[in-house]
Coordinates of C-alpha atoms and ligand atoms in Angstrom, one line a residue:
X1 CA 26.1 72.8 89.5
X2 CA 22.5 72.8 90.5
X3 CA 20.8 72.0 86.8
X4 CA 18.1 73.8 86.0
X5 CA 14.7 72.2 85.9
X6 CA 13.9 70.9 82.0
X7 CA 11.1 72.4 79.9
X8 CA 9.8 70.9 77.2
X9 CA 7.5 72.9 74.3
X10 CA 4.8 71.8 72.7
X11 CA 2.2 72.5 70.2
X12 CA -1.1 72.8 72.5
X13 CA -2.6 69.4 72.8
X14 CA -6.3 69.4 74.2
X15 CA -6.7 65.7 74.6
X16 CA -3.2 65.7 76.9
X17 CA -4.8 67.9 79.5
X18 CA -7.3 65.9 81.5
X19 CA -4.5 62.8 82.4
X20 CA -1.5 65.7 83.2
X21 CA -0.4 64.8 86.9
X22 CA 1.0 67.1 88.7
X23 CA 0.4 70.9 88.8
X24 CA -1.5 72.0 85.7
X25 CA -1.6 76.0 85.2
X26 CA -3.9 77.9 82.9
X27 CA -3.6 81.6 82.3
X28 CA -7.1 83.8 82.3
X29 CA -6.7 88.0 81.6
X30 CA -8.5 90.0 82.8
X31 CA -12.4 89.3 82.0
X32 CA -12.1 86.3 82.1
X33 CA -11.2 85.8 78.4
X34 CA -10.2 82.1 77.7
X35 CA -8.0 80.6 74.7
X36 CA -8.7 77.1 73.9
X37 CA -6.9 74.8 76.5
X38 CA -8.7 77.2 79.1
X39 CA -11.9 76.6 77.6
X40 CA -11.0 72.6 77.7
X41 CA -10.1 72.9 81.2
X42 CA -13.3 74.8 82.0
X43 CA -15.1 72.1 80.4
X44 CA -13.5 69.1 82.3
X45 CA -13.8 70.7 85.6
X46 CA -18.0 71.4 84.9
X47 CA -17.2 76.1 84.6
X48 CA -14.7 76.0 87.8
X49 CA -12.5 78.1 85.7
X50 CA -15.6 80.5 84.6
X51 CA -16.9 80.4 88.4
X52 CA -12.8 81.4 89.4
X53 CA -12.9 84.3 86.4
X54 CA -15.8 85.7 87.9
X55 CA -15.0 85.5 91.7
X56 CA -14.3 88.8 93.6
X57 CA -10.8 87.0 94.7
X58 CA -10.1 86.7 91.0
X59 CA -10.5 90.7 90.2
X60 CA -8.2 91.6 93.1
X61 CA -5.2 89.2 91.5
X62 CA -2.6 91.3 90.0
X63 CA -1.2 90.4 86.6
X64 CA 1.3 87.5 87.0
X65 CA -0.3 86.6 90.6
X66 CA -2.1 83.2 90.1
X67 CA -4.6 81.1 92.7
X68 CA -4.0 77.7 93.5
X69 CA -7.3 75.2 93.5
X70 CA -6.3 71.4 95.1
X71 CA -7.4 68.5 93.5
X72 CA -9.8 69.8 91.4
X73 CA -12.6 67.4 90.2
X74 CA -12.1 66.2 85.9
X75 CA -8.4 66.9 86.2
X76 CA -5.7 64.1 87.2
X77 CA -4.1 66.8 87.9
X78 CA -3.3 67.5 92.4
X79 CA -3.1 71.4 91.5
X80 CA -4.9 73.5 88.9
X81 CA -2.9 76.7 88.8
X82 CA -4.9 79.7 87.7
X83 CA -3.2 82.6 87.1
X84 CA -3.8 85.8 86.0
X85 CA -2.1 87.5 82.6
X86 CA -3.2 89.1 79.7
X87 CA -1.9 88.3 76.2
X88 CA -0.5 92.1 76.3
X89 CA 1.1 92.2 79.6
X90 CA 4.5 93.0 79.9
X91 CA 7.7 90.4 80.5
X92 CA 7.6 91.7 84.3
X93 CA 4.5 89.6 84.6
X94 CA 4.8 87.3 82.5
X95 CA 8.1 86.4 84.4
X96 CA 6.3 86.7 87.7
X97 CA 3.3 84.5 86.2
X98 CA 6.1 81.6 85.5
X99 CA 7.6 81.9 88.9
X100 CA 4.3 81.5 90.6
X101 CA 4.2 78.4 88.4
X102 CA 7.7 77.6 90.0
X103 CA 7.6 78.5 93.6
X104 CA 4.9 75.4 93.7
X105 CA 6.5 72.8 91.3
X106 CA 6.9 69.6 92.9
X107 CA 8.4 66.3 91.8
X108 CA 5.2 65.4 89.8
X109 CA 6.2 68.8 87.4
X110 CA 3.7 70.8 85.6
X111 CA 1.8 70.9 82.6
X112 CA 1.8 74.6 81.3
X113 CA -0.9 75.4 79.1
X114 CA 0.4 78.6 77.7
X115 CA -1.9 78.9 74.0
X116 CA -2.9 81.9 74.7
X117 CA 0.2 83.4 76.5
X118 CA 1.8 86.6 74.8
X119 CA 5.8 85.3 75.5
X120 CA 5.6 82.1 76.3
X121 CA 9.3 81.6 76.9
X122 CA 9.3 84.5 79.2
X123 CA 6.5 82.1 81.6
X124 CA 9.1 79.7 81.3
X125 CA 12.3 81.4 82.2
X126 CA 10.2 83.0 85.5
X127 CA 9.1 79.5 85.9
X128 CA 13.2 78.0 85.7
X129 CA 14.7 80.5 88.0
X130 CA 12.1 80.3 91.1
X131 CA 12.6 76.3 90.7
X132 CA 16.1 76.8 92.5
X133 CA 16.9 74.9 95.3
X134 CA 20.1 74.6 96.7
X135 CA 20.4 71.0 98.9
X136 CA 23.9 70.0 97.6
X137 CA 25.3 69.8 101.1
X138 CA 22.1 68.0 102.3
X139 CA 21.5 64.3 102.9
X140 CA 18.5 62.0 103.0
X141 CA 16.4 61.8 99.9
X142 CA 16.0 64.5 97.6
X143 CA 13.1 65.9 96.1
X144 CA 14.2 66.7 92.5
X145 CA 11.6 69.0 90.2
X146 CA 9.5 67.2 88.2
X147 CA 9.3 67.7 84.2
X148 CA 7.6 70.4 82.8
X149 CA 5.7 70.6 79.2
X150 CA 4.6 73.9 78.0
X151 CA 1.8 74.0 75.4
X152 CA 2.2 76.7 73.5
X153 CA 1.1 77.8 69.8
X154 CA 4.2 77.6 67.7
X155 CA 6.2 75.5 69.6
X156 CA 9.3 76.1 67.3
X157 CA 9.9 80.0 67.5
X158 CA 9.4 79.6 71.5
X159 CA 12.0 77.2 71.5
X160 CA 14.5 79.6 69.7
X161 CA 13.7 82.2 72.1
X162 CA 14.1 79.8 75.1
X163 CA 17.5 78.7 74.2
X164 CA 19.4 82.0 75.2
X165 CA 16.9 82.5 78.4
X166 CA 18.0 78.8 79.3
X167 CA 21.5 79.7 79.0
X168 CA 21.0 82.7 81.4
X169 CA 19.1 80.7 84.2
X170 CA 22.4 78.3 84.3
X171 CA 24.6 81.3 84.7
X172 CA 22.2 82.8 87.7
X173 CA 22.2 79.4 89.0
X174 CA 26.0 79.4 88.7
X175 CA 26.1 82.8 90.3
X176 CA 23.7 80.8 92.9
X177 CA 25.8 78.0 93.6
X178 CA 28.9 79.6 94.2
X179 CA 26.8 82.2 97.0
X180 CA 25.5 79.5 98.4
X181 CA 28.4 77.1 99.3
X182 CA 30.0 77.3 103.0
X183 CA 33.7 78.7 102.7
X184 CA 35.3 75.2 103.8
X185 CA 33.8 73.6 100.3
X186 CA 33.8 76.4 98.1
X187 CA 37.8 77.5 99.1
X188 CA 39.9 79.8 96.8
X189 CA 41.2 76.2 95.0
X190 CA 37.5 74.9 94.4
X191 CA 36.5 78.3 93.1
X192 CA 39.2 78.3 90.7
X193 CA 38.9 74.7 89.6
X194 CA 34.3 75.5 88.7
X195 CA 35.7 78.2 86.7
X196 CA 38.7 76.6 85.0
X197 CA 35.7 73.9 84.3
X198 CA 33.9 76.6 81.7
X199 CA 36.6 75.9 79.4
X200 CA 33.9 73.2 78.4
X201 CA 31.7 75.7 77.3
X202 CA 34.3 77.6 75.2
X203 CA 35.4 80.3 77.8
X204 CA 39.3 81.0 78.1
X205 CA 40.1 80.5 81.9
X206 CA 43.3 81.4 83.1
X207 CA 44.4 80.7 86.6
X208 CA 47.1 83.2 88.3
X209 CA 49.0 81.7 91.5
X210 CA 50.6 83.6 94.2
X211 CA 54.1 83.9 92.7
X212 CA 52.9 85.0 89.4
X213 CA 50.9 87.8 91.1
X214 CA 54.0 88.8 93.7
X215 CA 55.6 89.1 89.7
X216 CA 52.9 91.5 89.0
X217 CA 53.3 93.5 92.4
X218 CA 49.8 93.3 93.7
X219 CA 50.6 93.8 97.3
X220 CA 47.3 94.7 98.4
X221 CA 45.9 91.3 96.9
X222 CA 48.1 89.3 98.5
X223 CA 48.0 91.1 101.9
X224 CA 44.4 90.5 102.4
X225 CA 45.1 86.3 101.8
X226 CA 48.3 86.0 103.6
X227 CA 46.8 84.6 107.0
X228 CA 44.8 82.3 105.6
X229 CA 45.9 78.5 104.2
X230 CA 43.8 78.8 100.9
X231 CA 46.4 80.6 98.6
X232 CA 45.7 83.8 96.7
X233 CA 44.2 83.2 92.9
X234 CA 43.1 85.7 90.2
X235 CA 41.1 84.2 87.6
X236 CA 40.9 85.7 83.9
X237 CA 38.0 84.7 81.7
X238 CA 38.0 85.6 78.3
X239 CA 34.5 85.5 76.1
X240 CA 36.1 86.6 72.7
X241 CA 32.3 86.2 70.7
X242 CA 33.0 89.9 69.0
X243 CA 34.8 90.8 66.4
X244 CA 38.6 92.9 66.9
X245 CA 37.8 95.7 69.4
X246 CA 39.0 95.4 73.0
X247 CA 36.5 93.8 75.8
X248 CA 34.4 94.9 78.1
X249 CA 35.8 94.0 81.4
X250 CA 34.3 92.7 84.4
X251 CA 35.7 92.5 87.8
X252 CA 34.6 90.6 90.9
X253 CA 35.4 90.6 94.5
X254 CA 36.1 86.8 95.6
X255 CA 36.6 87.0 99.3
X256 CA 35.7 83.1 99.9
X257 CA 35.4 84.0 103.3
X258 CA 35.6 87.5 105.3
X259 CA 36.6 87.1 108.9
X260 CA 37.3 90.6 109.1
X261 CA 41.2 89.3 109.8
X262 CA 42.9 91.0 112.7
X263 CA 40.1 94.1 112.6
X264 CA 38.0 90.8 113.2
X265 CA 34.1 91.2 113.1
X266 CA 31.9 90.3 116.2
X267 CA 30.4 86.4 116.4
X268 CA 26.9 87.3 115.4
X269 CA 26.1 86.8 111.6
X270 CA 29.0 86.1 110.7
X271 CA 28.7 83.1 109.1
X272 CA 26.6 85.2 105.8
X273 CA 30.2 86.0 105.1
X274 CA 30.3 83.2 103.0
X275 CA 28.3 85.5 100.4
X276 CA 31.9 87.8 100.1
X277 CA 33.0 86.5 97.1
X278 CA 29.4 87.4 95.3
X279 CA 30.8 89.9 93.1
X280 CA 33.4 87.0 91.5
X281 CA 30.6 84.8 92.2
X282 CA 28.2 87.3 89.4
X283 CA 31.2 88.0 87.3
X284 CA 30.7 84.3 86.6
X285 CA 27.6 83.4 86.1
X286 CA 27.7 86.3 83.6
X287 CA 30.8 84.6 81.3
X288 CA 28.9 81.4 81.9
X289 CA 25.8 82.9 80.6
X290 CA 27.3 84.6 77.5
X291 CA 29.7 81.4 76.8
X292 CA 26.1 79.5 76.8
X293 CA 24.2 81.8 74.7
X294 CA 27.7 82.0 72.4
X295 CA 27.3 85.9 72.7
X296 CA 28.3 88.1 70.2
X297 CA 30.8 90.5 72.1
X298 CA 34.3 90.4 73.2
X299 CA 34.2 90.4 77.4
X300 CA 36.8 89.7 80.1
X301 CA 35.7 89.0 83.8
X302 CA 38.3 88.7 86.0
X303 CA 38.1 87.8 89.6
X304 CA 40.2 88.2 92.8
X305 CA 40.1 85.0 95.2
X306 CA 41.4 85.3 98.6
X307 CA 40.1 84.4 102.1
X308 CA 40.8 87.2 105.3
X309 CA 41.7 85.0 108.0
X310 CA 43.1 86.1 111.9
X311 CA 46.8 84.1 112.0
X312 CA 49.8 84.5 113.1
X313 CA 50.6 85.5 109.4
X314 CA 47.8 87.9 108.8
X315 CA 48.2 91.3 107.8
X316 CA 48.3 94.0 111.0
X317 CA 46.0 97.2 110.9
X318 CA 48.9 99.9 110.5
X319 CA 50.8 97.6 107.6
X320 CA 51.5 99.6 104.5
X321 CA 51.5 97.4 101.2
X322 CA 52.2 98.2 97.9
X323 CA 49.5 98.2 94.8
X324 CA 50.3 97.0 91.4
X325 CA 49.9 100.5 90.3
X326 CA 52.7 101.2 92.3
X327 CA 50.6 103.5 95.2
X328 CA 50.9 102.4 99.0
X329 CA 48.1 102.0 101.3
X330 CA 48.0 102.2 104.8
X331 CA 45.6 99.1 106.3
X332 CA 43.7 101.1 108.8
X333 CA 41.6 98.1 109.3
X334 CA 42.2 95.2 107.5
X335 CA 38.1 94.3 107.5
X336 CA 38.1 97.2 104.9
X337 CA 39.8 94.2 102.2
X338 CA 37.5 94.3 99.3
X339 CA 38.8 97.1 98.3
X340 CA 42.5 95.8 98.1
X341 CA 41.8 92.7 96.5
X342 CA 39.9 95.0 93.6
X343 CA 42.2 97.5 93.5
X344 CA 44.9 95.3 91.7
X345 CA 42.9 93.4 89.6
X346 CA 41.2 96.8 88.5
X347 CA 44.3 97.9 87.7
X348 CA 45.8 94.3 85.9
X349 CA 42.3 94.1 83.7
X350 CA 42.9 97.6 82.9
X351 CA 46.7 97.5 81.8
X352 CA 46.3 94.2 79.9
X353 CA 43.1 94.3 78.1
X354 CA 42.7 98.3 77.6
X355 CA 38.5 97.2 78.0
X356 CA 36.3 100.0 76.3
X357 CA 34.7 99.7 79.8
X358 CA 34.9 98.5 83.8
X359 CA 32.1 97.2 85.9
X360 CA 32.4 96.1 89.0
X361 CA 30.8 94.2 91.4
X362 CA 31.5 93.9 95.3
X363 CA 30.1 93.0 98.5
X364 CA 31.7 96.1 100.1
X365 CA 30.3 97.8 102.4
X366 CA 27.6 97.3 105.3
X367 CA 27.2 101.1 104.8
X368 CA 25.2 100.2 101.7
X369 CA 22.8 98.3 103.5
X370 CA 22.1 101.1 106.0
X371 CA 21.4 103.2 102.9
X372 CA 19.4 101.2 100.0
X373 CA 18.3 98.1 102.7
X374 CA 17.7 94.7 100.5
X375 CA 15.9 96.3 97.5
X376 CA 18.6 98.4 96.0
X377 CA 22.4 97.4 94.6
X378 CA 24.5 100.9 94.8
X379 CA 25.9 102.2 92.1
X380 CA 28.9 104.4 91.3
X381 CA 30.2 105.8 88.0
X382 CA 32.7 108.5 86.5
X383 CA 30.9 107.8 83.5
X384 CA 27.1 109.1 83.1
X385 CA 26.8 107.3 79.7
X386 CA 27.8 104.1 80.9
X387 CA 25.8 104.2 84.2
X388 CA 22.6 105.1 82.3
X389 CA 22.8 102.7 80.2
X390 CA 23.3 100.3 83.4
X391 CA 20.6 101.7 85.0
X392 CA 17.7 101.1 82.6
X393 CA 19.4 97.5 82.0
X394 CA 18.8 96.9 85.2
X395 CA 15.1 98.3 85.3
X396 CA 14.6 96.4 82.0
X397 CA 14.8 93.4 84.0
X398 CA 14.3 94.2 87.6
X399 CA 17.1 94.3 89.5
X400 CA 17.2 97.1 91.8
X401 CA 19.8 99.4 91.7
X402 CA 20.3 103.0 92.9
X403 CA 23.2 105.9 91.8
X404 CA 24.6 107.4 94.3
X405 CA 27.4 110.3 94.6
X406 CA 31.2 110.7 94.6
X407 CA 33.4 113.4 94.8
X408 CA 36.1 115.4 95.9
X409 CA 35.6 116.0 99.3
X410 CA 35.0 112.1 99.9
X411 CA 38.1 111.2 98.5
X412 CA 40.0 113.7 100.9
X413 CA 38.9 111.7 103.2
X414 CA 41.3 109.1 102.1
X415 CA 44.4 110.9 103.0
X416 CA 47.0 108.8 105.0
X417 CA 50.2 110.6 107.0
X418 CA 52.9 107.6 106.1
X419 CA 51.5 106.3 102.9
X420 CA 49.8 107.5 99.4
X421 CA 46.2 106.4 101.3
X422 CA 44.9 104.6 104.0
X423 CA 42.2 101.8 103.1
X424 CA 39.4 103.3 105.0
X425 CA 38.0 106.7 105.4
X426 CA 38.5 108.9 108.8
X427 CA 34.6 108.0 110.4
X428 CA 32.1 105.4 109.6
X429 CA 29.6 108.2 107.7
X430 CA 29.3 107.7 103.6
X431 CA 31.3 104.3 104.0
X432 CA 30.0 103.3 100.7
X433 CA 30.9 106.3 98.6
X434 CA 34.4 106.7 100.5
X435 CA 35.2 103.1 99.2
X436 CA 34.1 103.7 95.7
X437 CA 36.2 107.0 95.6
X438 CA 38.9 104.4 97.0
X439 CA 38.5 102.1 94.1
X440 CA 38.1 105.1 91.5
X441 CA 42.0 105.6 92.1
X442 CA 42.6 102.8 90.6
X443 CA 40.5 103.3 87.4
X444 CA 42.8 105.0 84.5
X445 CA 41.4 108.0 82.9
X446 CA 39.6 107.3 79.8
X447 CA 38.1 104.2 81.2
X448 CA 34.6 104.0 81.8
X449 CA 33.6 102.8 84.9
X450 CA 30.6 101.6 86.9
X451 CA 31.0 100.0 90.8
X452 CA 27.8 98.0 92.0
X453 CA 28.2 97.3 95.8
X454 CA 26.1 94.1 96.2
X455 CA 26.2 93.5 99.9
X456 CA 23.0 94.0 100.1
X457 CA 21.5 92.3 97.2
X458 CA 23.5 89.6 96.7
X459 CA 21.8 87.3 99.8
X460 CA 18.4 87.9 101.3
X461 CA 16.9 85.8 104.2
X462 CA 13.9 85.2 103.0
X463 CA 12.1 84.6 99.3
X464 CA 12.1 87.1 96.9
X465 CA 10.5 87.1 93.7
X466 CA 12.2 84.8 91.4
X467 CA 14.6 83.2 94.5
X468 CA 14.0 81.2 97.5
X469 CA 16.0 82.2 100.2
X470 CA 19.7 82.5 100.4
X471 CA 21.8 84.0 96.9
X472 CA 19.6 85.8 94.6
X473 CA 22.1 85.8 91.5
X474 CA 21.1 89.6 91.5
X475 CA 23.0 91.3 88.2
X476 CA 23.6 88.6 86.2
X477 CA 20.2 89.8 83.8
X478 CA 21.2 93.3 83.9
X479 CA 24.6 92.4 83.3
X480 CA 24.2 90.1 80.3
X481 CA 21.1 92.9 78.9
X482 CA 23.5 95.3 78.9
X483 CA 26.5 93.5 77.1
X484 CA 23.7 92.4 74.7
X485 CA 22.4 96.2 73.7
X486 CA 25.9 97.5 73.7
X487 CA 27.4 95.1 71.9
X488 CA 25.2 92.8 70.1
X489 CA 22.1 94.8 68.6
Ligands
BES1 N1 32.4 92.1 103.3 C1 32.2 93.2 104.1 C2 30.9 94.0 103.7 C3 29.6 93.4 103.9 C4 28.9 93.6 105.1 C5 29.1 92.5 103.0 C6 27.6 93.0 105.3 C7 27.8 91.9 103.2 C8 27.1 92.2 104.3 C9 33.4 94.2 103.9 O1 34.6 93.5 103.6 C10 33.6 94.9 105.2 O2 33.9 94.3 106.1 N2 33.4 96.2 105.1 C11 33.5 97.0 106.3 C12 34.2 98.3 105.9 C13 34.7 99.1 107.0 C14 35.7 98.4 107.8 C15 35.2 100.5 106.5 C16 32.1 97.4 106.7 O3 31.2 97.6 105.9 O4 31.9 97.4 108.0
MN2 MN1 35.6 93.0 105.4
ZN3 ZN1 34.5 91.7 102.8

């Protein structure tokens, strides 16, 4: 796994700063206020930093946005990074002010001289997850990230509160990895054998083969995999942190690779459909993060792994299979296979573990994209309580994510002549709500249930805020934030 860069903190040393090498980043609110390792560094550069505090370009920065100055004269330093944050702004900019830090970190690291910084561990946990790169399948020499020290006042209590932020940046970076990997690497055997490898970190990891889940009757699972040579898994994680009560459940779609099968898609863009299994991909770096972080709640995340391959033993369009619930589907079109893979391990999760609560997370439909674009995961619920309390987990720490409807008249839409319901509505229009009424008939009443479609969230071409391009980990912070205020405060 791609190791997140290491911080250390320290109490603020004045003397340290002028020899730092590397990028050295100061932090100036608005005014131009400075702390002490500010006023140092204004001192050894002869007022730069007072000449940058009161510079027109300076007033126009917004709080976490920061200006680079190249080699700047008294510094050993090849980069001083000012940037702009009050000691009262919020953790959005603080975060933002740490990945402006990290979007320039090169192999000589930083010195962060964070004194007068309100959360200092929030500057670094920005900082860790924009210092992602993924080059694992690259060769020629690598450029690793240098070290980074943090000065900070009281070094102690911002190392307790970077311990469980740590433990979330290797579960996005998990979440990362496992998007990022082509489908000939990261097969439905290599997925299951990173996961089976949390056992290290405490996690219960149980691995379900083909036979075992013909036992259980998930037809629709195993249609979806049966033309491809990478056999059919479901994965069961257990975090048992809480104390009696049932888990919360989590459920992933792990389609390693979405050809569309016999329905197959056109040539162009395909190959992003190595991202399909970023709902199992999220699903893990969530138990990864809570395993790290030895949450205190009990939470299952279960995952269905399968690849949807053309072949001569691939599932037709027309095919009926039997659910685990005991329902048939027709297979209108067998690219419509997240939703078959889900619907029996929605259904196992729920008649094993009886969770208080169902999230989750798919790369379903295109349709979503058409409607939210890049900014927005959908969301679907049959539980307003639940959703809400999604939703401002997700604003809390800025993942995008928008409700949208279900209801009757969409799941009509459903109806099949010669089986219980075909796996695609009739017409292309509300694709996205049609498939989470789909999914809903396979939530038992009494459960609460939320559906993120991640298609278009999950990836993005180019940088975003706390990613370069390529998987963003998006949900993993929401996720965790939400398990944490339901369960653990
Ligand atoms: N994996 C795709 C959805 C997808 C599209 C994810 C673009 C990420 C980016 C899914 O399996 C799929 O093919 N959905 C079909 C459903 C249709 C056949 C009803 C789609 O969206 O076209
Ligand atoms: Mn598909
Ligand atoms: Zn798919």
């Amino acid at each position: 796994m791609t190791v997140p860069v290491t911080i250390e903190f320290l109490e603020t040393d004045l003397d340290r700063i002028e020899d730092a090498t590397g990028q050295v980043a100061i932090f100036l609110g608005q005014g131009g206020k400075m702390g002490a390792a500010a006023t140092r560094v204004d001192a050894l550069t002869s007022g730069t930093l007072s000449r940058v505090a009161a510079s027109e370009a300076f007033g126009k920065l917004k709080p976490g946005e920061g200006m680079e100055l190249s080699y700047p004269a008294g510094l050993a330093a090849d980069m001083l990074h000012v940037i702009r944050l009050d000691r009262a702004d919020d953790v959005a900019a603080t975060r933002k002010a740490g990945a402006a830090i990290g979007r320039k970190l090169g192999a000589a690291g930083a010195t962060v001289l964070a004194d007068a910084v309100g959360h200092a561990a929030e500057v670094a946990f920005g900082l860790t997850l924009r210092a992602y790169r993924f080059d694992a399948r690259k060769t020629g020499p690598k450029e690793a990230f240098g070290p980074v020290t943090m000065m900070v006042a009281g070094a102690e209590a911002v190392r307790a509160e970077a311990a469980p932020l740590a433990a979330l940046a290797d579960g996005v970076f998990m979440t990362r990895d496992l998007v990022n990997e082509p489908a000939n690497v990261l097969t439905t055997t290599e997925f299951a054998a990173r996961l089976e490898a949390m056992r290290d970190l405490g996690l219960t990891v149980e691995v379900l083969e083909e036979d075992a889940l013909a036992d259980l009757g998930m037809g629709a699972l195993l249609g979806v995999g049966q033309g491809s040579a990478s056999p059919s898994k479901v994965v069961v994680m257990q975090w048992n942190g809480g104390g009696e009560e049932p888990p919360f459940a989590l459920v992933g779609k792990g389609v390693v690779f979405d050809t569309g099968g016999i329905s197959i898609k056109p040539a162009g863009g395909m190959e992003d459909m190595t991202m399909d299994m970023g709902g199992a991909g999220t699903v893990a770096g969530v138990m990864r993060a809570l395993a790290g972080r030895k949450a205190a709640a009990n939470v299952v995340g279960i995952v269905g792994l399968v690849e949807n391959m053309p072949d001569g033993l691939a599932q037709r369009p027309g095919d009926i299979v039997t659910s685990m619930k005991g329902d048939t589907i027709e297979v209108i079109n067998t690219d419509a296979e997240g939703r078959l893979v889900l619907a029996d391990i929605m259904w196992y999760v729920q008649d094993r573990f009886q969770p208080t609560g169902m999230i989750d997370l798919a790369t379903l439909t295109g349709a979503i994209i058409v409607a939210l674009g890049h900014e927005n995961t959908g969301v679907f619920a049959n539980d307003d309580a639940l959703c809400d309390a999604f939703l401002a987990a997700a604003a809390a720490e800025g993942e995008g994510a928008w409700r949208l409807p279900m209801g009757d008249a969409y799941d009509a839409r459903l109806k099949s002549r010669v089986a219980d319901m075909r796996n695609v509505g009739t017409g292309r229009d509300g694709g996205s709500i049609v498939a989470a009424q789909f999914l809903q008939r396979f939530v038992k009443d009494g459960t609460p249930w939320v559906h993120l479609d991640i298609a278009g969230t999950a990836l993005l071409q180019g940088d975003s805020a706390f990613a370069p391009g390529g998987a963003t980990g998006w949900g993993v912070l929401a996720l965790n934030r939400l398990i944490r205020d339901r369960f653990e405060v």
